[in-house]
Short mmCIF file of C-alpha atoms and ligand atoms in Angstrom, two decimals:
data_model
loop_
_atom_site.label_atom_id
_atom_site.label_comp_id
_atom_site.label_asym_id
_atom_site.label_seq_id
_atom_site.Cartn_x
_atom_site.Cartn_y
_atom_site.Cartn_z
CA MET A 1 -0.01 0.03 0.00
CA ASN A 2 1.47 3.36 -1.06
CA LEU A 3 0.33 6.80 -0.18
CA GLU A 4 0.25 7.77 -3.88
CA ASP A 5 -2.07 4.93 -4.78
CA LEU A 6 -4.77 5.85 -2.27
CA PRO A 7 -7.84 7.71 -3.40
CA LYS A 8 -7.48 11.51 -3.43
CA ALA A 9 -10.68 11.77 -1.30
CA LEU A 10 -8.67 10.57 1.74
CA GLN A 11 -6.49 13.61 1.66
CA HIS A 12 -7.24 16.80 3.42
CA GLU A 13 -5.29 20.01 4.11
CA GLY A 14 -3.34 18.51 7.05
CA GLY A 15 -2.49 15.37 5.00
CA LEU A 16 -4.13 11.95 5.14
CA SER A 17 -7.10 11.56 7.43
CA ARG A 18 -6.69 8.70 9.82
CA ARG A 19 -10.45 8.36 10.08
CA LEU A 20 -11.03 8.25 6.35
CA PHE A 21 -8.10 6.00 5.84
CA LEU A 22 -9.43 3.37 8.34
CA ALA A 23 -12.91 3.59 6.70
CA TYR A 24 -11.28 3.04 3.27
CA ALA A 25 -9.19 0.14 4.55
CA ALA A 26 -12.20 -1.57 6.07
CA SER A 27 -13.93 -1.44 2.75
CA LEU A 28 -11.13 -3.44 1.05
CA SER A 29 -12.40 -6.85 0.05
CA SER A 30 -10.57 -10.16 -0.20
CA ILE A 31 -10.21 -9.85 -3.99
CA PRO A 32 -6.58 -11.10 -3.97
CA LEU A 33 -7.77 -14.26 -2.27
CA LEU A 34 -10.66 -14.92 -4.69
CA SER A 35 -8.46 -14.65 -7.72
CA ARG A 36 -6.54 -17.63 -6.36
CA TYR A 37 -9.57 -19.74 -7.27
CA ALA A 38 -10.47 -18.09 -10.59
CA SER A 39 -9.99 -19.98 -13.80
CA ALA A 40 -6.71 -21.83 -14.26
CA ALA A 41 -3.75 -19.57 -14.83
CA PRO A 42 -1.33 -20.42 -17.58
CA VAL A 43 1.44 -22.83 -16.69
CA HIS A 44 4.58 -20.78 -16.21
CA VAL A 45 7.95 -21.82 -17.64
CA PHE A 46 10.61 -21.10 -15.05
CA THR A 47 14.23 -20.45 -16.13
CA SER A 48 15.47 -20.78 -12.56
CA GLU A 49 14.30 -22.53 -9.36
CA PRO A 50 11.07 -20.88 -8.08
CA PHE A 51 10.78 -22.62 -4.74
CA THR A 52 13.61 -20.62 -3.18
CA PHE A 53 11.84 -20.37 0.23
CA GLY A 54 11.18 -24.07 0.46
CA VAL A 55 7.85 -25.12 2.08
CA ALA A 56 6.16 -24.54 5.41
CA SER A 57 3.00 -25.68 7.32
CA GLY A 58 1.17 -24.27 10.21
CA ASP A 59 -1.90 -23.81 12.43
CA PRO A 60 -2.90 -27.44 12.55
CA ASP A 61 -6.02 -28.67 14.17
CA HIS A 62 -7.38 -32.24 14.36
CA GLU A 63 -8.41 -32.38 10.72
CA SER A 64 -6.53 -29.80 8.73
CA VAL A 65 -3.22 -27.89 8.47
CA ILE A 66 -2.13 -24.97 6.35
CA LEU A 67 0.37 -25.88 3.56
CA TRP A 68 2.48 -22.94 2.36
CA THR A 69 4.94 -22.06 -0.39
CA ARG A 70 5.79 -19.05 -2.50
CA LEU A 71 7.17 -18.73 -5.99
CA ALA A 72 10.16 -16.40 -6.30
CA PRO A 73 12.90 -17.36 -8.74
CA LYS A 74 14.63 -14.02 -7.91
CA PRO A 75 13.75 -13.71 -4.17
CA LEU A 76 15.73 -10.53 -3.40
CA GLU A 77 14.28 -8.50 -6.29
CA PRO A 78 10.93 -6.56 -6.13
CA GLY A 79 8.34 -8.91 -7.67
CA GLY A 80 10.52 -11.96 -6.89
CA GLY A 81 11.28 -12.52 -10.59
CA MET A 82 7.60 -13.42 -11.20
CA PRO A 83 5.28 -12.10 -13.94
CA LYS A 84 2.54 -9.67 -12.81
CA ALA A 85 0.00 -12.42 -13.46
CA PRO A 86 -1.41 -15.41 -11.59
CA VAL A 87 0.61 -18.67 -12.01
CA GLU A 88 -0.83 -22.08 -11.42
CA VAL A 89 0.53 -24.25 -8.58
CA HIS A 90 -0.22 -27.87 -8.03
CA TRP A 91 -0.21 -29.26 -4.46
CA GLU A 92 -0.34 -32.79 -2.98
CA ILE A 93 -0.43 -34.24 0.54
CA ALA A 94 0.41 -37.91 1.06
CA GLU A 95 0.79 -40.60 3.66
CA ASP A 96 4.32 -41.28 2.53
CA SER A 97 7.34 -39.29 1.45
CA SER A 98 7.52 -41.03 -1.98
CA PHE A 99 3.95 -39.77 -2.72
CA LYS A 100 2.58 -43.20 -3.67
CA LYS A 101 -0.37 -42.77 -1.27
CA ILE A 102 -1.63 -39.28 -2.11
CA VAL A 103 -4.67 -38.40 0.09
CA GLN A 104 -5.52 -35.01 -1.38
CA SER A 105 -4.25 -32.82 -4.18
CA GLY A 106 -5.40 -29.75 -6.15
CA LYS A 107 -4.53 -26.64 -8.14
CA ILE A 108 -4.49 -23.01 -7.05
CA ASN A 109 -3.37 -19.79 -8.55
CA ALA A 110 -0.41 -17.99 -6.91
CA THR A 111 -1.25 -14.32 -7.46
CA PRO A 112 0.90 -11.23 -7.65
CA GLU A 113 -1.41 -9.42 -5.18
CA LEU A 114 -0.22 -11.88 -2.49
CA GLY A 115 3.38 -12.05 -3.66
CA HIS A 116 2.77 -15.36 -5.43
CA SER A 117 2.36 -17.09 -2.05
CA VAL A 118 -0.05 -20.00 -1.66
CA HIS A 119 -1.82 -21.12 1.50
CA ILE A 120 -3.66 -24.44 1.08
CA GLU A 121 -6.19 -25.56 3.68
CA PRO A 122 -6.86 -29.31 3.11
CA ARG A 123 -9.66 -30.53 5.42
CA GLY A 124 -10.88 -33.98 6.49
CA LEU A 125 -7.39 -35.29 7.30
CA LYS A 126 -6.91 -38.03 9.94
CA PRO A 127 -6.42 -36.72 13.49
CA ASP A 128 -3.03 -37.15 15.24
CA HIS A 129 -1.32 -38.07 11.92
CA TRP A 130 1.87 -37.18 10.10
CA TYR A 131 1.83 -36.34 6.36
CA SER A 132 4.20 -35.39 3.56
CA TYR A 133 3.39 -32.53 1.11
CA ARG A 134 4.88 -30.81 -1.84
CA PHE A 135 4.10 -28.34 -4.68
CA LYS A 136 4.73 -28.22 -8.41
CA SER A 137 4.63 -25.30 -10.82
CA GLY A 138 5.64 -25.56 -14.44
CA ASP A 139 8.29 -28.20 -14.48
CA ALA A 140 9.59 -27.25 -10.95
CA THR A 141 8.94 -29.38 -7.88
CA SER A 142 9.31 -28.07 -4.32
CA PRO A 143 11.22 -29.75 -1.52
CA ILE A 144 9.10 -32.12 0.55
CA GLY A 145 7.65 -30.97 3.85
CA ARG A 146 6.51 -33.03 6.82
CA THR A 147 3.51 -31.95 8.78
CA ARG A 148 0.87 -33.31 11.20
CA THR A 149 -2.62 -32.90 12.38
CA LEU A 150 -3.30 -32.69 16.17
CA PRO A 151 -5.29 -35.29 18.19
CA ALA A 152 -9.10 -35.12 18.21
CA PRO A 153 -10.53 -32.68 20.75
CA ASP A 154 -11.76 -35.56 23.00
CA ALA A 155 -8.61 -37.71 22.68
CA SER A 156 -6.22 -37.93 25.62
CA PRO A 157 -2.71 -38.26 24.17
CA ASP A 158 0.15 -39.39 26.44
CA LYS A 159 2.58 -36.73 25.49
CA LEU A 160 3.33 -33.55 23.55
CA ARG A 161 6.65 -32.07 22.65
CA PHE A 162 6.95 -28.57 21.17
CA ALA A 163 9.72 -26.03 20.60
CA VAL A 164 9.49 -22.35 21.41
CA THR A 165 11.60 -19.79 19.53
CA SER A 166 11.82 -16.03 19.08
CA CYS A 167 14.08 -13.14 18.06
CA GLN A 168 16.07 -14.21 15.03
CA ASN A 169 18.11 -11.17 13.97
CA PHE A 170 19.69 -12.11 10.61
CA GLU A 171 22.63 -9.69 11.03
CA ALA A 172 23.37 -10.60 14.66
CA GLY A 173 23.81 -14.31 14.19
CA LEU A 174 23.34 -17.55 12.26
CA PHE A 175 20.27 -19.69 12.73
CA THR A 176 22.36 -22.85 13.46
CA ALA A 177 20.33 -23.81 16.57
CA TYR A 178 17.49 -24.83 14.22
CA GLN A 179 19.68 -27.79 13.18
CA GLN A 180 19.38 -29.23 16.66
CA MET A 181 15.63 -28.35 16.83
CA VAL A 182 15.03 -30.50 13.80
CA LYS A 183 16.72 -33.43 15.62
CA ASP A 184 14.59 -32.79 18.73
CA LYS A 185 11.60 -33.80 16.61
CA PRO A 186 8.92 -31.53 18.08
CA ASP A 187 5.25 -31.97 17.26
CA PHE A 188 5.14 -28.28 16.44
CA VAL A 189 6.91 -24.96 16.97
CA PHE A 190 5.71 -21.74 18.60
CA HIS A 191 7.41 -18.65 17.18
CA LEU A 192 6.69 -15.87 19.62
CA GLY A 193 7.85 -12.92 17.45
CA ASP A 194 10.76 -10.83 16.10
CA TYR A 195 10.88 -13.26 13.18
CA ILE A 196 12.50 -10.43 11.21
CA TYR A 197 13.99 -7.11 12.27
CA GLU A 198 13.03 -3.98 10.40
CA TYR A 199 16.27 -2.10 10.88
CA ALA A 200 18.55 -0.63 8.26
CA SER A 201 21.55 -2.64 7.03
CA GLY A 202 24.51 -2.83 9.41
CA ARG A 203 22.72 -1.83 12.63
CA ASN A 204 22.84 -5.18 14.48
CA GLY A 205 25.98 -6.97 13.39
CA LYS A 206 28.02 -8.06 10.46
CA VAL A 207 27.40 -11.85 10.45
CA ARG A 208 25.07 -11.19 7.44
CA THR A 209 23.67 -7.94 6.13
CA HIS A 210 20.13 -6.68 5.79
CA LEU A 211 19.52 -5.14 2.36
CA GLY A 212 18.76 -1.46 2.25
CA PRO A 213 17.36 1.10 4.74
CA GLU A 214 14.74 0.59 7.45
CA ILE A 215 11.87 -1.15 5.76
CA GLU A 216 8.53 0.58 5.19
CA SER A 217 7.10 -0.35 1.75
CA LEU A 218 5.49 -3.62 0.92
CA ASP A 219 8.41 -4.56 -1.45
CA GLN A 220 10.94 -3.80 1.38
CA TYR A 221 9.07 -5.93 3.89
CA ARG A 222 8.80 -8.74 1.26
CA ILE A 223 12.56 -8.62 0.44
CA ARG A 224 13.43 -8.65 4.22
CA TYR A 225 11.38 -11.81 4.66
CA ALA A 226 13.03 -13.21 1.55
CA GLN A 227 16.43 -12.75 3.07
CA TYR A 228 15.45 -14.40 6.29
CA ARG A 229 13.60 -17.34 4.66
CA GLY A 230 16.45 -17.92 2.33
CA ASP A 231 18.29 -19.28 5.40
CA LYS A 232 18.58 -23.09 4.89
CA ASP A 233 18.43 -23.95 8.62
CA LEU A 234 15.18 -21.95 9.00
CA GLN A 235 13.74 -23.55 5.87
CA ALA A 236 14.56 -27.02 7.14
CA MET A 237 12.83 -26.42 10.40
CA HIS A 238 9.72 -25.06 8.71
CA ALA A 239 9.78 -28.26 6.52
CA ALA A 240 10.09 -30.54 9.58
CA CYS A 241 6.77 -29.81 11.32
CA PRO A 242 3.97 -27.28 11.57
CA TRP A 243 4.52 -23.88 13.23
CA PHE A 244 2.16 -21.59 15.18
CA VAL A 245 3.52 -18.05 14.60
CA THR A 246 2.77 -14.79 16.23
CA TRP A 247 4.53 -11.44 15.93
CA ASP A 248 6.12 -9.00 18.33
CA ASP A 249 7.23 -5.44 17.45
CA HIS A 250 10.01 -5.94 14.93
CA GLU A 251 7.74 -7.52 12.26
CA PHE A 252 6.53 -3.93 11.96
CA ASP A 253 8.55 -1.40 13.97
CA ASN A 254 10.54 -1.36 17.19
CA ASN A 255 8.36 -0.92 20.36
CA CYS A 256 5.27 -0.13 18.24
CA ALA A 257 2.00 0.09 20.21
CA ASN A 258 -1.10 -0.37 18.01
CA ASP A 259 -0.89 2.66 15.67
CA ILE A 260 1.64 4.58 17.71
CA SER A 261 5.31 4.81 16.76
CA GLU A 262 8.04 5.08 19.29
CA GLN A 263 9.40 7.94 17.19
CA LYS A 264 7.99 11.41 17.68
CA ASN A 265 5.90 13.18 15.05
CA VAL A 266 4.95 10.13 13.00
CA ASP A 267 1.68 10.67 11.17
CA THR A 268 -0.79 8.03 12.41
CA ALA A 269 -2.35 7.43 8.97
CA LYS A 270 1.04 6.99 7.40
CA PHE A 271 2.08 4.69 10.19
CA LEU A 272 -1.03 2.55 9.53
CA ILE A 273 -0.11 2.36 5.87
CA ARG A 274 3.32 1.03 6.92
CA ARG A 275 1.55 -1.41 9.26
CA ALA A 276 -0.68 -2.63 6.38
CA ASN A 277 2.50 -3.35 4.40
CA ALA A 278 4.08 -5.10 7.34
CA TYR A 279 1.05 -7.20 8.05
CA GLN A 280 0.49 -8.22 4.39
CA ALA A 281 4.15 -9.28 4.04
CA TYR A 282 3.78 -11.28 7.23
CA TYR A 283 0.63 -13.00 6.09
CA GLU A 284 2.19 -13.77 2.66
CA MET A 285 5.33 -15.39 4.24
CA MET A 286 3.63 -17.43 7.00
CA PRO A 287 1.54 -20.64 7.03
CA LEU A 288 -1.54 -18.84 8.36
CA ARG A 289 -5.26 -19.57 7.93
CA THR A 290 -7.56 -17.42 5.80
CA SER A 291 -8.97 -16.11 9.09
CA SER A 292 -5.69 -14.17 9.41
CA LEU A 293 -5.90 -12.59 5.99
CA PRO A 294 -5.23 -8.88 6.61
CA VAL A 295 -7.76 -6.17 5.69
CA GLY A 296 -5.80 -2.91 5.29
CA PRO A 297 -3.81 -2.32 8.51
CA ASN A 298 -5.80 -4.91 10.51
CA MET A 299 -5.10 -8.65 10.90
CA THR A 300 -6.47 -11.19 13.37
CA LEU A 301 -3.60 -13.14 14.68
CA TYR A 302 -4.79 -14.27 18.15
CA ARG A 303 -6.26 -17.74 18.14
CA LYS A 304 -6.40 -20.93 20.05
CA GLY A 305 -5.80 -24.68 19.55
CA SER A 306 -5.79 -27.94 21.50
CA PHE A 307 -3.75 -31.10 21.72
CA GLY A 308 -6.64 -33.37 22.66
CA THR A 309 -7.48 -32.83 26.38
CA LEU A 310 -3.74 -32.78 27.29
CA ALA A 311 -3.24 -29.11 26.47
CA GLU A 312 -5.06 -26.08 25.12
CA PHE A 313 -3.12 -23.07 23.94
CA PHE A 314 -3.91 -19.44 23.40
CA ILE A 315 -1.72 -17.58 20.94
CA LEU A 316 -1.84 -13.91 21.73
CA ASP A 317 -1.18 -10.64 19.95
CA THR A 318 0.16 -8.12 22.47
CA ARG A 319 1.11 -5.53 19.85
CA GLN A 320 -1.81 -4.65 17.57
CA TYR A 321 -4.33 -3.60 20.19
CA ARG A 322 -2.14 -2.28 23.04
CA THR A 323 -2.24 1.19 24.53
CA ASP A 324 0.97 3.25 24.37
CA GLN A 325 3.73 2.26 26.75
CA PRO A 326 3.58 4.27 29.99
CA ASN A 327 6.54 6.51 30.86
CA ASN A 328 9.17 4.81 32.91
CA ASP A 329 9.68 6.48 36.25
CA ARG A 330 13.00 5.41 37.83
CA LYS A 331 12.02 6.63 41.21
CA SER A 332 8.70 4.80 41.34
CA PRO A 333 8.75 2.12 38.63
CA LEU A 334 5.25 0.76 39.15
CA ASN A 335 3.85 4.29 39.19
CA ALA A 336 0.38 5.62 38.48
CA ALA A 337 1.10 5.49 34.70
CA ALA A 338 2.00 1.77 34.83
CA THR A 339 -0.87 0.75 37.08
CA ASN A 340 -3.49 2.81 35.22
CA PRO A 341 -6.52 0.50 34.59
CA ARG A 342 -6.85 1.95 31.08
CA ASN A 343 -3.52 0.40 29.98
CA SER A 344 -4.07 -2.75 28.00
CA LEU A 345 -1.70 -5.14 26.12
CA LEU A 346 -4.59 -7.26 24.81
CA GLY A 347 -7.35 -4.78 24.08
CA GLU A 348 -10.82 -5.36 25.32
CA THR A 349 -11.95 -7.76 22.56
CA GLN A 350 -9.00 -10.08 22.83
CA ARG A 351 -9.02 -10.01 26.61
CA LYS A 352 -12.69 -11.02 26.66
CA TRP A 353 -11.95 -13.81 24.08
CA LEU A 354 -9.08 -15.04 26.17
CA PHE A 355 -10.99 -15.11 29.48
CA ASP A 356 -13.97 -16.86 27.79
CA SER A 357 -11.72 -19.34 25.99
CA MET A 358 -9.76 -20.21 29.17
CA ASN A 359 -13.12 -20.75 31.03
CA ALA A 360 -14.27 -23.12 28.22
CA SER A 361 -10.97 -25.02 28.13
CA LYS A 362 -10.89 -28.77 28.73
CA GLY A 363 -7.08 -28.89 28.60
CA THR A 364 -5.09 -30.32 31.49
CA TRP A 365 -2.43 -27.62 30.71
CA ASN A 366 -3.45 -24.15 29.60
CA ILE A 367 -0.66 -22.55 27.66
CA LEU A 368 -0.45 -18.84 26.79
CA ALA A 369 1.95 -18.45 23.84
CA GLN A 370 2.71 -14.73 23.89
CA GLN A 371 5.37 -12.12 23.49
CA VAL A 372 6.50 -10.05 26.52
CA MET A 373 7.60 -11.08 29.99
CA MET A 374 4.80 -11.37 32.57
CA ALA A 375 6.93 -11.55 35.69
CA LEU A 376 7.39 -8.31 37.61
CA ALA A 377 11.11 -8.68 37.26
CA ASP A 378 13.29 -5.84 38.44
CA ARG A 379 16.01 -5.62 35.82
CA SER A 380 18.15 -2.88 37.36
CA LYS A 381 21.83 -3.35 38.07
CA ALA A 382 22.76 -4.35 41.64
CA ASN A 383 22.46 -1.44 44.11
CA SER A 384 20.49 0.82 41.76
CA PRO A 385 16.81 1.71 41.82
CA ALA A 386 14.26 -0.82 40.63
CA ASN A 387 13.59 -0.85 36.91
CA TYR A 388 10.75 -2.62 35.13
CA SER A 389 10.25 -2.74 31.36
CA MET A 390 7.25 -0.59 30.47
CA ASP A 391 7.08 -2.41 27.05
CA GLN A 392 6.33 -5.63 28.96
CA TRP A 393 3.48 -6.70 31.26
CA PRO A 394 4.71 -4.60 34.17
CA GLY A 395 3.82 -1.51 32.10
CA TYR A 396 0.31 -2.86 32.02
CA ALA A 397 0.21 -3.99 35.63
CA HIS A 398 -3.53 -3.62 36.10
CA GLU A 399 -4.43 -5.97 33.21
CA ARG A 400 -1.69 -8.30 34.31
CA ALA A 401 -3.20 -8.64 37.74
CA ALA A 402 -6.72 -9.00 36.23
CA LEU A 403 -5.48 -11.83 34.09
CA LEU A 404 -3.82 -13.68 36.89
CA LYS A 405 -6.86 -13.07 39.15
CA HIS A 406 -9.15 -14.43 36.40
CA ILE A 407 -6.93 -17.61 36.24
CA GLN A 408 -7.10 -17.96 39.95
CA ASP A 409 -10.83 -17.21 40.40
CA HIS A 410 -11.91 -19.49 37.56
CA LYS A 411 -9.55 -22.27 38.61
CA ILE A 412 -7.95 -22.45 35.17
CA THR A 413 -5.90 -25.67 35.44
CA ASN A 414 -2.16 -25.67 35.20
CA PRO A 415 -1.56 -22.32 33.44
CA VAL A 416 1.80 -21.90 31.74
CA VAL A 417 3.02 -18.69 30.11
CA LEU A 418 5.47 -18.82 27.22
CA THR A 419 7.40 -15.65 26.40
CA GLY A 420 10.00 -14.38 23.93
CA ASP A 421 11.26 -10.86 23.21
CA ILE A 422 13.80 -10.35 26.04
CA HIS A 423 16.81 -12.23 24.53
CA SER A 424 17.51 -14.24 27.68
CA ASN A 425 16.19 -17.34 29.38
CA TRP A 426 13.98 -17.06 32.48
CA ALA A 427 11.87 -19.41 34.58
CA ASN A 428 9.41 -17.42 36.77
CA GLU A 429 6.70 -18.26 39.28
CA LEU A 430 3.91 -15.77 38.73
CA ARG A 431 1.85 -14.25 41.59
CA ILE A 432 -0.49 -11.34 41.56
CA ASP A 433 2.30 -9.44 43.25
CA ASP A 434 5.56 -11.30 42.58
CA PHE A 435 7.24 -9.59 45.49
CA LYS A 436 4.67 -10.87 47.99
CA GLN A 437 5.98 -14.42 48.51
CA GLU A 438 3.06 -15.17 50.84
CA GLN A 439 0.64 -15.05 47.90
CA ALA A 440 -0.16 -18.24 46.07
CA ILE A 441 1.74 -19.03 42.90
CA ILE A 442 -0.83 -18.83 40.06
CA ALA A 443 1.12 -19.62 36.89
CA SER A 444 4.57 -20.71 35.66
CA GLU A 445 6.38 -18.68 33.08
CA PHE A 446 9.06 -20.04 30.75
CA VAL A 447 10.90 -17.40 28.70
CA THR A 448 12.94 -18.46 25.71
CA THR A 449 16.08 -16.63 24.84
CA SER A 450 16.71 -15.29 21.34
CA LEU A 451 17.77 -17.60 18.52
CA SER A 452 20.33 -15.21 17.25
CA SER A 453 19.54 -11.62 18.37
CA GLY A 454 22.35 -10.11 20.46
CA GLY A 455 25.03 -12.41 18.98
CA ASN A 456 26.89 -14.83 21.15
CA GLY A 457 25.47 -14.73 24.68
CA SER A 458 26.97 -15.59 28.01
CA ALA A 459 26.50 -18.34 30.48
CA THR A 460 27.99 -16.43 33.37
CA ILE A 461 26.16 -16.17 36.61
CA ARG A 462 25.92 -12.38 36.31
CA GLY A 463 22.18 -12.91 36.11
CA LEU A 464 22.24 -14.75 39.48
CA ASP A 465 23.71 -11.68 41.16
CA GLU A 466 21.63 -9.13 39.42
CA TYR A 467 18.24 -10.83 39.13
CA LEU A 468 17.82 -13.97 41.17
CA GLY A 469 18.65 -12.28 44.39
CA ARG A 470 16.29 -9.40 43.92
CA ASN A 471 13.50 -11.23 42.11
CA PRO A 472 12.16 -14.04 44.31
CA CYS A 473 9.87 -15.14 41.50
CA THR A 474 12.81 -15.97 39.23
CA LYS A 475 14.15 -19.53 39.45
CA PHE A 476 16.50 -19.43 36.50
CA HIS A 477 18.12 -16.79 34.31
CA ASN A 478 20.73 -17.17 31.54
CA ARG A 479 21.86 -15.05 28.60
CA GLU A 480 23.05 -17.55 26.01
CA ARG A 481 21.31 -17.93 22.64
CA GLY A 482 19.02 -20.85 21.88
CA TYR A 483 15.35 -21.97 22.32
CA ILE A 484 13.30 -24.13 24.58
CA ILE A 485 11.75 -27.57 24.23
CA CYS A 486 8.67 -28.35 26.32
CA ASP A 487 7.63 -31.94 27.11
CA VAL A 488 4.12 -32.25 28.40
CA THR A 489 2.31 -35.20 29.96
CA ALA A 490 -0.85 -35.34 32.11
CA LYS A 491 1.46 -35.27 35.21
CA THR A 492 4.39 -33.06 34.33
CA TYR A 493 5.51 -30.09 32.30
CA THR A 494 9.21 -30.09 31.58
CA THR A 495 11.10 -27.19 29.90
CA ASP A 496 14.55 -27.81 28.51
CA TYR A 497 16.69 -24.67 27.92
CA LYS A 498 18.71 -25.47 24.86
CA VAL A 499 21.72 -23.14 24.33
CA ILE A 500 24.18 -22.76 21.43
CA ASP A 501 27.80 -21.85 21.96
CA GLU A 502 28.41 -20.05 18.70
CA VAL A 503 26.13 -18.05 16.36
CA LEU A 504 28.74 -15.70 14.79
CA LYS A 505 30.25 -18.48 12.67
CA PRO A 506 29.04 -21.89 11.47
CA GLY A 507 29.44 -25.02 13.53
CA GLY A 508 27.81 -23.91 16.83
CA LYS A 509 26.97 -26.76 19.20
CA THR A 510 23.53 -26.84 20.84
CA THR A 511 23.27 -28.49 24.25
CA SER A 512 20.83 -28.58 27.19
CA ARG A 513 21.73 -25.90 29.75
CA ALA A 514 19.03 -26.64 32.42
CA LYS A 515 15.68 -28.37 32.82
CA PHE A 516 12.80 -27.33 34.87
CA THR A 517 9.60 -29.19 35.75
CA VAL A 518 6.11 -28.24 36.98
CA GLU A 519 3.84 -30.98 38.40
CA ALA A 520 0.24 -30.80 37.42
CA GLY A 521 -1.73 -29.26 40.29
CA THR A 522 1.02 -27.09 41.66
CA PRO A 523 2.62 -24.27 39.60
CA LYS A 524 5.88 -24.39 41.60
CA ILE A 525 8.97 -24.71 39.41
CA HIS A 526 11.44 -27.45 40.29
CA GLU A 527 14.89 -28.25 38.82
CA ALA A 528 14.39 -31.45 36.83
FE1 FE B 601 13.87 -9.35 19.79
CA1 CA B 602 10.57 -7.55 20.73
#
């Protein structure tokens, strides 16, 4: 979406009207989606490999899963080296990786409006079942992906294993840790945001280089995703199992809050045009359902799922609907601004949906897959005044308390909060006030470190001195790079903190740094 392409009627003396722009955006239809199913597009003859991003799958339920690919023979050029016309893509999903037992197949048009991405939604698959899938276009065939459906809603599976990852700055480090994640064989992956970083070239390291300035246009966001998804380790992990993705700030703009930029004097309507570009590029690149198709600057990303009755999960969007971050007050960190009841990370609609969904859950474990740390962790240096991040749940302390109180009052069973964003590992016991140890523990929080952001981390016990002593809720803290693996049974929830010793050059080794367990019925965190 470009300012120049918008109808002149949206302009007024002061520039673009936010109100008129939003009305216009809401009127946009799903025409790009419909043209996918229009009459068959001509078969395109490729002169070079079009499946440069590999394949991906995502958002499985008990009878369907999204199959994704994208045609881009020249992935780092605007338009991806594709004609400005629909191109036919054939897809198939099979019981076996040699595609002798194909269970469903079909044709769809990859359209230029959606960057020649395709999102297939086969239905009626067997529950709790692994499949192979692939795509063909012209005489090109994609790599083969493996994916799975989840158990039926009333099934009671013995175990679930998933990986949790976040914060993969392309310039700051290699994605080597995904090599071990493939070997860990998770049932699925949660990506909790900062899948890309929007910054200009050279800002965050020299391991690899972002192309161009800070990204704002649709082409720029598309090319940024193309750089990231060109990474072979990331592609292999997407091909290995389905992912549930959600964004944080950097998929759009650092520390964004709804339609408010962190920078001063940014025109709201122009910022929303940028958001529309960011959200469209995100949808195009991710294995998301049609229910997440963006309309203008709006896109529904919060959703839920279940793994039989073993676990229900609620995937949150704490960026799109939040109120602006309160001002940090070093003298009184949880000040009136931070505890103002009008502050919200979730927005009213998502909050009500979350509360209602948790009340209706039949899951033994109730997992919130979300972005920013919920513990009231004081992150100041030793002997300096307390300091809480106003971009995280402490800046929205009233809603944080309301959420934990809701979990307590409605006896939501075994709540676990999963978090990214902060580029360090944490295990936290959450109370309504984390500094009142006499209060009951309500939930367990497992925070995954960054996959690459920040470059090589450190295993020193600096964190012990700075954080563990002053934050009684924190049971573990570590600043290496990596991801977490969660193993869930009806009795226990185990989190394995996987760390990698080197992201600045190839060959990094990924090992288990620490394991923590929660027993069903008591949210206390034990060393495993
Ligand atoms: Fe990050
Ligand atoms: Ca972030």
